[in-house]
mmCIF file of C-alpha atoms in Angstrom:
data_model
loop_
_atom_site.group_PDB
_atom_site.id
_atom_site.type_symbol
_atom_site.label_atom_id
_atom_site.label_comp_id
_atom_site.label_asym_id
_atom_site.label_seq_id
_atom_site.Cartn_x
_atom_site.Cartn_y
_atom_site.Cartn_z
ATOM 1 C CA MET A 18 8.116 126.304 65.493
ATOM 2 C CA SER A 19 4.910 128.157 66.276
ATOM 3 C CA ASN A 20 5.186 130.327 63.178
ATOM 4 C CA ILE A 21 5.342 127.151 61.074
ATOM 5 C CA THR A 22 2.452 125.248 62.555
ATOM 6 C CA ALA A 23 -0.067 128.088 62.729
ATOM 7 C CA PRO A 24 -2.494 128.249 59.767
ATOM 8 C CA VAL A 25 -1.948 131.251 57.517
ATOM 9 C CA ALA A 26 -4.627 133.928 57.854
ATOM 10 C CA LEU A 27 -5.396 135.576 54.531
ATOM 11 C CA PRO A 28 -7.010 138.985 54.019
ATOM 12 C CA ALA A 29 -10.415 139.492 52.488
ATOM 13 C CA ASN A 30 -10.570 139.553 48.705
ATOM 14 C CA SER A 31 -11.313 142.611 46.625
ATOM 15 C CA SER A 32 -12.811 143.193 43.225
ATOM 16 C CA GLU A 33 -9.490 143.939 41.494
ATOM 17 C CA LEU A 34 -5.774 143.423 42.008
ATOM 18 C CA GLN A 35 -5.123 146.087 44.637
ATOM 19 C CA THR A 36 -3.334 146.287 47.984
ATOM 20 C CA SER A 37 -5.228 143.407 49.576
ATOM 21 C CA ASP A 38 -4.398 141.156 46.617
ATOM 22 C CA LEU A 39 -0.722 142.080 46.791
ATOM 23 C CA GLN A 40 -0.784 141.226 50.478
ATOM 24 C CA MET A 41 -2.412 137.915 49.620
ATOM 25 C CA VAL A 42 0.343 137.153 47.099
ATOM 26 C CA GLU A 43 2.903 137.647 49.855
ATOM 27 C CA GLN A 44 0.861 135.470 52.219
ATOM 28 C CA LEU A 45 0.736 132.781 49.561
ATOM 29 C CA ARG A 46 4.516 132.839 49.211
ATOM 30 C CA LYS A 47 4.739 132.229 52.936
ATOM 31 C CA ALA A 48 2.113 129.486 52.760
ATOM 32 C CA HIS A 49 4.000 127.891 49.866
ATOM 33 C CA ARG A 50 7.165 127.677 51.954
ATOM 34 C CA LEU A 51 5.261 126.269 54.911
ATOM 35 C CA LEU A 52 3.506 123.675 52.763
ATOM 36 C CA ARG A 53 6.827 122.507 51.346
ATOM 37 C CA HIS A 54 8.168 122.268 54.905
ATOM 38 C CA GLU A 55 5.193 120.298 56.214
ATOM 39 C CA VAL A 56 4.937 117.927 53.250
ATOM 40 C CA GLY A 57 8.734 117.518 53.338
ATOM 41 C CA LYS A 58 8.409 115.923 56.768
ATOM 42 C CA ILE A 59 6.929 112.877 55.037
ATOM 43 C CA ILE A 60 7.825 113.177 51.335
ATOM 44 C CA VAL A 61 11.457 113.408 50.234
ATOM 45 C CA GLY A 62 11.982 115.590 47.152
ATOM 46 C CA GLN A 63 9.175 115.798 44.547
ATOM 47 C CA ASN A 64 8.988 119.590 44.898
ATOM 48 C CA ASP A 65 7.856 119.996 41.281
ATOM 49 C CA VAL A 66 5.015 117.523 41.856
ATOM 50 C CA LEU A 67 3.918 119.410 44.968
ATOM 51 C CA ASP A 68 4.027 122.758 43.148
ATOM 52 C CA GLN A 69 1.904 121.397 40.299
ATOM 53 C CA LEU A 70 -0.624 119.998 42.779
ATOM 54 C CA LEU A 71 -0.845 123.402 44.454
ATOM 55 C CA MET A 72 -1.264 125.150 41.108
ATOM 56 C CA ALA A 73 -4.142 122.811 40.253
ATOM 57 C CA ILE A 74 -5.786 123.595 43.598
ATOM 58 C CA PHE A 75 -5.392 127.356 43.195
ATOM 59 C CA CYS A 76 -6.770 127.112 39.635
ATOM 60 C CA ARG A 77 -9.850 125.213 40.891
ATOM 61 C CA GLY A 78 -8.804 122.257 38.773
ATOM 62 C CA HIS A 79 -8.098 118.553 39.096
ATOM 63 C CA ALA A 80 -4.844 116.649 38.625
ATOM 64 C CA LEU A 81 -3.831 113.165 37.509
ATOM 65 C CA LEU A 82 -0.564 111.759 38.862
ATOM 66 C CA VAL A 83 1.080 109.082 36.726
ATOM 67 C CA GLY A 84 4.053 107.026 37.884
ATOM 68 C CA VAL A 85 5.260 103.514 38.562
ATOM 69 C CA PRO A 86 4.430 101.906 41.928
ATOM 70 C CA GLY A 87 6.405 102.954 44.975
ATOM 71 C CA LEU A 88 6.925 106.635 44.152
ATOM 72 C CA ALA A 89 4.643 107.851 46.987
ATOM 73 C CA LYS A 90 1.897 109.250 44.747
ATOM 74 C CA THR A 91 -0.834 108.302 47.205
ATOM 75 C CA LEU A 92 1.246 109.380 50.198
ATOM 76 C CA MET A 93 1.935 112.747 48.543
ATOM 77 C CA VAL A 94 -1.778 113.513 48.141
ATOM 78 C CA SER A 95 -2.736 112.323 51.622
ATOM 79 C CA THR A 96 0.111 114.312 53.198
ATOM 80 C CA LEU A 97 -0.907 117.442 51.295
ATOM 81 C CA ALA A 98 -4.473 116.920 52.527
ATOM 82 C CA GLN A 99 -3.157 116.827 56.097
ATOM 83 C CA ALA A 100 -1.447 120.186 55.574
ATOM 84 C CA LEU A 101 -4.686 121.697 54.236
ATOM 85 C CA ASP A 102 -7.476 122.086 56.779
ATOM 86 C CA MET A 103 -10.153 120.495 54.579
ATOM 87 C CA THR A 104 -12.082 117.223 54.511
ATOM 88 C CA PHE A 105 -10.317 114.361 52.728
ATOM 89 C CA LYS A 106 -11.534 111.029 51.370
ATOM 90 C CA ARG A 107 -9.657 108.255 49.589
ATOM 91 C CA ILE A 108 -11.360 105.962 47.069
ATOM 92 C CA GLN A 109 -9.473 102.802 46.110
ATOM 93 C CA PHE A 110 -10.678 101.984 42.607
ATOM 94 C CA THR A 111 -11.255 98.306 41.867
ATOM 95 C CA PRO A 112 -12.954 96.419 38.997
ATOM 96 C CA ASP A 113 -16.043 95.742 41.138
ATOM 97 C CA LEU A 114 -16.530 99.331 42.336
ATOM 98 C CA MET A 115 -20.014 100.665 41.569
ATOM 99 C CA PRO A 116 -21.045 104.303 40.925
ATOM 100 C CA THR A 117 -23.089 104.380 44.129
ATOM 101 C CA ASP A 118 -19.962 103.402 46.070
ATOM 102 C CA ILE A 119 -18.617 106.830 45.073
ATOM 103 C CA THR A 120 -21.644 109.111 44.974
ATOM 104 C CA GLY A 121 -23.726 107.526 47.725
ATOM 105 C CA THR A 122 -27.194 106.019 47.656
ATOM 106 C CA GLU A 123 -30.721 106.416 48.989
ATOM 107 C CA VAL A 124 -31.956 104.093 51.728
ATOM 108 C CA ILE A 125 -35.414 103.588 53.204
ATOM 109 C CA GLN A 126 -35.748 104.560 56.844
ATOM 110 C CA ASP A 127 -38.668 104.707 59.277
ATOM 111 C CA ASP A 128 -39.433 108.155 60.656
ATOM 112 C CA GLN A 129 -39.512 107.787 64.457
ATOM 113 C CA VAL A 130 -42.182 110.503 64.793
ATOM 114 C CA THR A 131 -44.611 109.837 61.944
ATOM 115 C CA ARG A 132 -43.791 106.121 61.620
ATOM 116 C CA GLN A 133 -43.737 106.612 57.874
ATOM 117 C CA ARG A 134 -41.104 105.204 55.595
ATOM 118 C CA MET A 135 -39.024 107.729 53.702
ATOM 119 C CA PHE A 136 -35.918 107.864 51.538
ATOM 120 C CA LYS A 137 -32.759 109.247 53.094
ATOM 121 C CA PHE A 138 -29.623 110.039 51.091
ATOM 122 C CA LEU A 139 -26.362 108.705 52.475
ATOM 123 C CA PRO A 140 -23.532 110.663 50.801
ATOM 124 C CA GLY A 141 -20.544 108.777 49.448
ATOM 125 C CA PRO A 142 -16.845 109.651 49.678
ATOM 126 C CA ILE A 143 -17.078 112.034 46.703
ATOM 127 C CA PHE A 144 -18.599 114.633 49.043
ATOM 128 C CA ALA A 145 -15.305 115.914 50.439
ATOM 129 C CA ASN A 146 -13.033 118.864 49.702
ATOM 130 C CA ILE A 147 -10.141 116.688 48.513
ATOM 131 C CA VAL A 148 -10.879 113.317 46.931
ATOM 132 C CA LEU A 149 -8.043 110.902 46.183
ATOM 133 C CA ALA A 150 -9.065 108.605 43.324
ATOM 134 C CA ASP A 151 -6.435 105.900 43.700
ATOM 135 C CA GLU A 152 -5.679 103.927 40.510
ATOM 136 C CA ILE A 153 -8.567 105.461 38.592
ATOM 137 C CA ASN A 154 -7.890 103.272 35.547
ATOM 138 C CA ARG A 155 -8.727 100.061 37.451
ATOM 139 C CA THR A 156 -12.489 100.588 37.547
ATOM 140 C CA PRO A 157 -15.017 100.242 34.690
ATOM 141 C CA PRO A 158 -16.077 103.267 32.596
ATOM 142 C CA LYS A 159 -19.494 103.456 34.291
ATOM 143 C CA THR A 160 -17.875 104.133 37.659
ATOM 144 C CA GLN A 161 -15.274 106.432 36.131
ATOM 145 C CA ALA A 162 -18.090 108.457 34.566
ATOM 146 C CA ALA A 163 -19.741 108.964 37.967
ATOM 147 C CA LEU A 164 -16.549 110.520 39.286
ATOM 148 C CA LEU A 165 -15.850 112.553 36.163
ATOM 149 C CA GLU A 166 -19.384 113.968 36.158
ATOM 150 C CA ALA A 167 -18.818 115.272 39.668
ATOM 151 C CA MET A 168 -15.500 116.748 38.539
ATOM 152 C CA GLN A 169 -17.047 118.615 35.626
ATOM 153 C CA GLU A 170 -20.465 119.596 36.984
ATOM 154 C CA ARG A 171 -19.437 119.752 40.670
ATOM 155 C CA LYS A 172 -22.609 117.960 41.628
ATOM 156 C CA ALA A 173 -24.022 114.450 41.740
ATOM 157 C CA THR A 174 -27.553 113.497 40.707
ATOM 158 C CA ILE A 175 -29.140 110.756 42.808
ATOM 159 C CA GLY A 176 -32.804 109.909 42.491
ATOM 160 C CA GLY A 177 -33.441 112.996 40.360
ATOM 161 C CA VAL A 178 -32.046 115.344 43.024
ATOM 162 C CA ASP A 179 -28.858 117.357 42.529
ATOM 163 C CA TYR A 180 -26.413 117.299 45.432
ATOM 164 C CA PRO A 181 -23.661 119.935 45.051
ATOM 165 C CA MET A 182 -20.069 119.178 45.955
ATOM 166 C CA GLN A 183 -18.422 120.881 48.913
ATOM 167 C CA ASP A 184 -16.477 123.977 47.914
ATOM 168 C CA PRO A 185 -13.516 123.910 47.446
ATOM 169 C CA PHE A 186 -13.570 120.573 45.642
ATOM 170 C CA PHE A 187 -10.625 118.803 44.019
ATOM 171 C CA VAL A 188 -10.089 115.340 42.582
ATOM 172 C CA LEU A 189 -6.480 114.199 42.676
ATOM 173 C CA ALA A 190 -6.224 110.870 40.864
ATOM 174 C CA THR A 191 -3.349 108.402 40.502
ATOM 175 C CA GLN A 192 -2.616 106.026 37.661
ATOM 176 C CA ASN A 193 -0.060 103.285 37.129
ATOM 177 C CA PRO A 194 1.464 103.373 33.610
ATOM 178 C CA ILE A 195 2.458 99.683 33.741
ATOM 179 C CA GLU A 196 0.393 96.528 34.252
ATOM 180 C CA GLN A 197 -2.296 97.648 31.807
ATOM 181 C CA GLU A 198 -3.902 94.186 31.620
ATOM 182 C CA GLY A 199 -7.379 94.311 33.107
ATOM 183 C CA THR A 200 -7.458 98.124 33.318
ATOM 184 C CA TYR A 201 -9.796 100.682 31.772
ATOM 185 C CA PRO A 202 -7.727 103.584 30.366
ATOM 186 C CA LEU A 203 -9.441 106.947 30.483
ATOM 187 C CA PRO A 204 -10.454 108.198 27.015
ATOM 188 C CA GLU A 205 -9.012 111.473 25.810
ATOM 189 C CA ALA A 206 -12.305 113.335 26.324
ATOM 190 C CA GLN A 207 -12.233 112.420 30.010
ATOM 191 C CA LEU A 208 -8.510 113.050 30.404
ATOM 192 C CA ASP A 209 -9.178 116.589 29.151
ATOM 193 C CA ARG A 210 -11.108 117.285 32.364
ATOM 194 C CA PHE A 211 -7.877 117.104 34.337
ATOM 195 C CA LEU A 212 -6.019 120.400 34.406
ATOM 196 C CA PHE A 213 -2.647 118.682 34.849
ATOM 197 C CA LEU A 214 -1.198 115.295 34.049
ATOM 198 C CA ILE A 215 1.675 115.194 36.527
ATOM 199 C CA LYS A 216 4.492 112.778 35.813
ATOM 200 C CA VAL A 217 6.103 111.408 38.980
ATOM 201 C CA ASP A 218 9.717 110.347 38.378
ATOM 202 C CA TYR A 219 12.225 108.338 40.364
ATOM 203 C CA PRO A 220 14.164 110.164 43.127
ATOM 204 C CA ASN A 221 17.813 111.066 42.639
ATOM 205 C CA ASP A 222 20.661 109.322 44.446
ATOM 206 C CA ALA A 223 20.678 111.515 47.558
ATOM 207 C CA GLU A 224 16.883 111.536 47.840
ATOM 208 C CA GLU A 225 16.685 107.763 47.593
ATOM 209 C CA GLU A 226 19.201 107.308 50.401
ATOM 210 C CA GLN A 227 17.209 109.733 52.545
ATOM 211 C CA ILE A 228 14.027 107.787 51.773
ATOM 212 C CA MET A 229 15.763 104.566 52.845
ATOM 213 C CA ARG A 230 16.960 106.047 56.116
ATOM 214 C CA GLN A 231 13.629 107.705 56.855
ATOM 215 C CA GLY A 232 11.622 104.582 56.033
ATOM 216 C CA ALA A 233 13.837 102.386 58.201
ATOM 217 C CA SER A 234 13.333 104.569 61.287
ATOM 218 C CA ASN A 235 10.362 104.600 63.634
ATOM 219 C CA LEU A 236 9.875 108.373 63.545
ATOM 220 C CA GLN A 237 6.322 109.512 62.757
ATOM 221 C CA PRO A 238 6.455 113.287 62.205
ATOM 222 C CA ALA A 239 3.194 115.197 62.575
ATOM 223 C CA VAL A 240 1.988 117.384 59.702
ATOM 224 C CA SER A 241 0.502 120.721 60.765
ATOM 225 C CA LYS A 242 -2.306 122.640 59.083
ATOM 226 C CA VAL A 243 -1.194 125.539 56.887
ATOM 227 C CA LEU A 244 -4.242 126.708 54.885
ATOM 228 C CA HIS A 245 -8.002 126.585 55.522
ATOM 229 C CA GLY A 246 -10.737 126.057 52.943
ATOM 230 C CA GLU A 247 -11.721 129.738 53.107
ATOM 231 C CA ASP A 248 -8.127 130.689 52.321
ATOM 232 C CA ILE A 249 -8.155 128.463 49.231
ATOM 233 C CA LEU A 250 -11.342 130.100 47.943
ATOM 234 C CA GLN A 251 -9.847 133.580 48.350
ATOM 235 C CA LEU A 252 -6.627 132.527 46.640
ATOM 236 C CA GLN A 253 -8.588 131.107 43.709
ATOM 237 C CA GLN A 254 -10.262 134.489 43.223
ATOM 238 C CA THR A 255 -6.906 136.251 43.443
ATOM 239 C CA VAL A 256 -5.391 133.967 40.795
ATOM 240 C CA HIS A 257 -8.206 134.798 38.382
ATOM 241 C CA ARG A 258 -7.580 138.532 38.880
ATOM 242 C CA VAL A 259 -3.871 138.414 38.022
ATOM 243 C CA PRO A 260 -3.395 140.598 34.922
ATOM 244 C CA VAL A 261 -2.057 139.089 31.687
ATOM 245 C CA THR A 262 -0.626 141.088 28.791
ATOM 246 C CA ASP A 263 -1.662 140.610 25.171
ATOM 247 C CA HIS A 264 1.812 139.269 24.429
ATOM 248 C CA VAL A 265 1.416 136.381 26.900
ATOM 249 C CA PHE A 266 -2.063 135.613 25.558
ATOM 250 C CA GLY A 267 -0.598 135.485 22.057
ATOM 251 C CA TYR A 268 2.266 133.239 23.161
ATOM 252 C CA ALA A 269 -0.075 130.670 24.714
ATOM 253 C CA LYS A 270 -2.406 130.828 21.715
ATOM 254 C CA LYS A 271 0.444 130.167 19.258
ATOM 255 C CA ILE A 272 1.529 127.071 21.192
ATOM 256 C CA THR A 273 -1.894 125.444 21.060
ATOM 257 C CA ARG A 274 -2.720 126.474 17.499
ATOM 258 C CA MET A 275 0.619 125.152 16.228
ATOM 259 C CA SER A 276 -0.133 121.789 17.845
ATOM 260 C CA ARG A 277 -3.136 121.098 15.592
ATOM 261 C CA PRO A 278 -2.145 118.945 12.591
ATOM 262 C CA GLY A 279 -3.644 119.838 9.253
ATOM 263 C CA THR A 280 -4.150 123.523 10.107
ATOM 264 C CA PRO A 281 -2.350 126.472 8.462
ATOM 265 C CA GLU A 282 -0.499 127.311 11.708
ATOM 266 C CA ALA A 283 0.897 123.796 12.174
ATOM 267 C CA PRO A 284 4.433 123.133 10.893
ATOM 268 C CA GLU A 285 5.149 120.069 8.784
ATOM 269 C CA TRP A 286 6.610 118.023 11.640
ATOM 270 C CA VAL A 287 3.452 118.513 13.742
ATOM 271 C CA SER A 288 1.290 116.975 11.002
ATOM 272 C CA ARG A 289 3.883 114.210 10.727
ATOM 273 C CA TYR A 290 3.847 113.214 14.404
ATOM 274 C CA LEU A 291 0.440 114.185 15.821
ATOM 275 C CA THR A 292 -3.056 112.857 15.216
ATOM 276 C CA TRP A 293 -4.822 115.426 17.419
ATOM 277 C CA GLY A 294 -3.697 118.702 18.888
ATOM 278 C CA ALA A 295 -4.752 120.783 21.880
ATOM 279 C CA GLY A 296 -8.191 122.372 22.015
ATOM 280 C CA PRO A 297 -9.348 125.754 23.333
ATOM 281 C CA ARG A 298 -9.556 124.371 26.886
ATOM 282 C CA ALA A 299 -5.791 123.883 26.758
ATOM 283 C CA SER A 300 -5.304 127.519 25.699
ATOM 284 C CA MET A 301 -7.433 128.708 28.594
ATOM 285 C CA ASN A 302 -5.685 126.412 31.073
ATOM 286 C CA LEU A 303 -2.246 127.561 29.942
ATOM 287 C CA ILE A 304 -3.107 131.115 30.967
ATOM 288 C CA LEU A 305 -4.821 130.115 34.194
ATOM 289 C CA ALA A 306 -1.994 127.812 35.309
ATOM 290 C CA ALA A 307 0.578 130.448 34.343
ATOM 291 C CA LYS A 308 -1.208 132.862 36.672
ATOM 292 C CA ALA A 309 -0.974 130.352 39.517
ATOM 293 C CA HIS A 310 2.708 129.748 38.782
ATOM 294 C CA ALA A 311 3.421 133.469 38.905
ATOM 295 C CA ILE A 312 1.546 133.761 42.206
ATOM 296 C CA LEU A 313 3.484 130.856 43.734
ATOM 297 C CA ASP A 314 6.654 132.613 42.623
ATOM 298 C CA GLY A 315 5.545 135.731 44.479
ATOM 299 C CA ARG A 316 4.826 137.825 41.368
ATOM 300 C CA HIS A 317 1.581 139.566 40.465
ATOM 301 C CA HIS A 318 2.151 139.559 36.717
ATOM 302 C CA VAL A 319 2.426 136.704 34.205
ATOM 303 C CA ALA A 320 5.384 136.215 31.868
ATOM 304 C CA ALA A 321 5.807 133.953 28.853
ATOM 305 C CA ASP A 322 8.174 131.830 30.958
ATOM 306 C CA ASP A 323 5.249 130.975 33.267
ATOM 307 C CA VAL A 324 3.338 129.589 30.288
ATOM 308 C CA ALA A 325 6.366 127.554 29.188
ATOM 309 C CA VAL A 326 6.766 126.041 32.665
ATOM 310 C CA VAL A 327 3.180 124.730 32.819
ATOM 311 C CA ALA A 328 3.011 123.624 29.172
ATOM 312 C CA LEU A 329 4.234 120.058 29.799
ATOM 313 C CA PRO A 330 1.697 119.012 32.472
ATOM 314 C CA ILE A 331 -1.134 120.738 30.601
ATOM 315 C CA LEU A 332 -0.417 119.410 27.100
ATOM 316 C CA ARG A 333 1.032 115.932 27.655
ATOM 317 C CA HIS A 334 -2.449 114.354 27.937
ATOM 318 C CA ARG A 335 -4.029 116.504 25.244
ATOM 319 C CA LEU A 336 -1.690 115.814 22.293
ATOM 320 C CA ILE A 337 -2.099 112.430 20.607
ATOM 321 C CA VAL A 338 0.974 111.087 18.792
ATOM 322 C CA ASN A 339 0.445 108.850 15.749
ATOM 323 C CA PHE A 340 2.091 105.632 14.614
ATOM 324 C CA THR A 341 4.868 107.492 12.818
ATOM 325 C CA ALA A 342 5.966 109.139 16.059
ATOM 326 C CA GLN A 343 5.774 105.852 17.935
ATOM 327 C CA SER A 344 7.791 104.011 15.290
ATOM 328 C CA GLU A 345 10.495 106.709 15.367
ATOM 329 C CA GLY A 346 10.556 106.832 19.162
ATOM 330 C CA VAL A 347 9.210 110.401 19.331
ATOM 331 C CA THR A 348 7.343 110.988 22.600
ATOM 332 C CA VAL A 349 4.627 113.528 23.284
ATOM 333 C CA GLU A 350 6.966 115.382 25.649
ATOM 334 C CA GLU A 351 9.536 115.775 22.878
ATOM 335 C CA VAL A 352 6.818 117.227 20.650
ATOM 336 C CA ILE A 353 5.832 119.725 23.363
ATOM 337 C CA LYS A 354 9.442 120.792 23.921
ATOM 338 C CA ARG A 355 9.853 121.284 20.185
ATOM 339 C CA LEU A 356 6.693 123.388 20.115
ATOM 340 C CA LEU A 357 8.074 125.594 22.891
ATOM 341 C CA LYS A 358 11.301 126.090 20.943
ATOM 342 C CA ALA A 359 9.360 126.973 17.788
ATOM 343 C CA VAL A 360 7.334 129.751 19.423
ATOM 344 C CA PRO A 361 9.400 132.835 20.349
ATOM 345 C CA LYS A 362 8.825 134.271 23.821
ATOM 346 C CA ASN A 363 9.683 137.846 22.788
#
């Protein structure tokens, strides 16, 4: 078991995709297997959710997990944080949560030497490597904005002073799609700051029985550290250096441009079902996430299939269906799948 519990040591990064990067790709494949093993001690199934969380981390992005209660969304994030040797904080969002409860505040203290009063900043839970924003839609927009500013700018401004976030820094948020009374849904402009919207589904028959048996026992397996913060930073640089052909760039560009109703590239059914399409940030994220997917698969080149795999979690919160689609029972995921069929991979 020693080869499973020991953190993975990664080589130093280089300026281009050379031998050290290829070695890092192989190390990442090993780390990916170990992370699945460690998280699997607590979480049954949900391998796709774990892979999408890892892709968001390696892309230096944030992720929003959406699913009904009881699907272990919070437990998944906290278990992943245990397997990564980085600081972790959980924020339970409530209607009375204030922005300073997240970012921290300044307090007046007496200096024991000079006996003078001075302001001292007490950092809030946002100053961690991994921040779990639990039920982000249950707090008012003012508090949501404080978190989303830190996500975008990677700093918090308190009393006119900028306090940078720890690097690496990720916000992994959860949201309940039911019980919307008394909630504050994130607007589309703020949803766009999340790289992925990850849909957490019910387990299958065998997984549910395993969950029942595991939950009814008194076993408390320990989760071992697999990757350090320095490893994550090196892997992020490696992901950005993965080469992409013009064909793959063109494939991702066609998907996003076809999703924009009222434009020459959009087919008739897109204008029929969509109010808004994906913006340039979606095009960029498709390529970046496809790089991470290729790396997790142990490859150092990106194929059109990698773009197709990450299209759903990247586009499902960026395409806005209209009343016609809702009245005909057409979901945003069906629109995305139809887009993927309409764009040839060759």
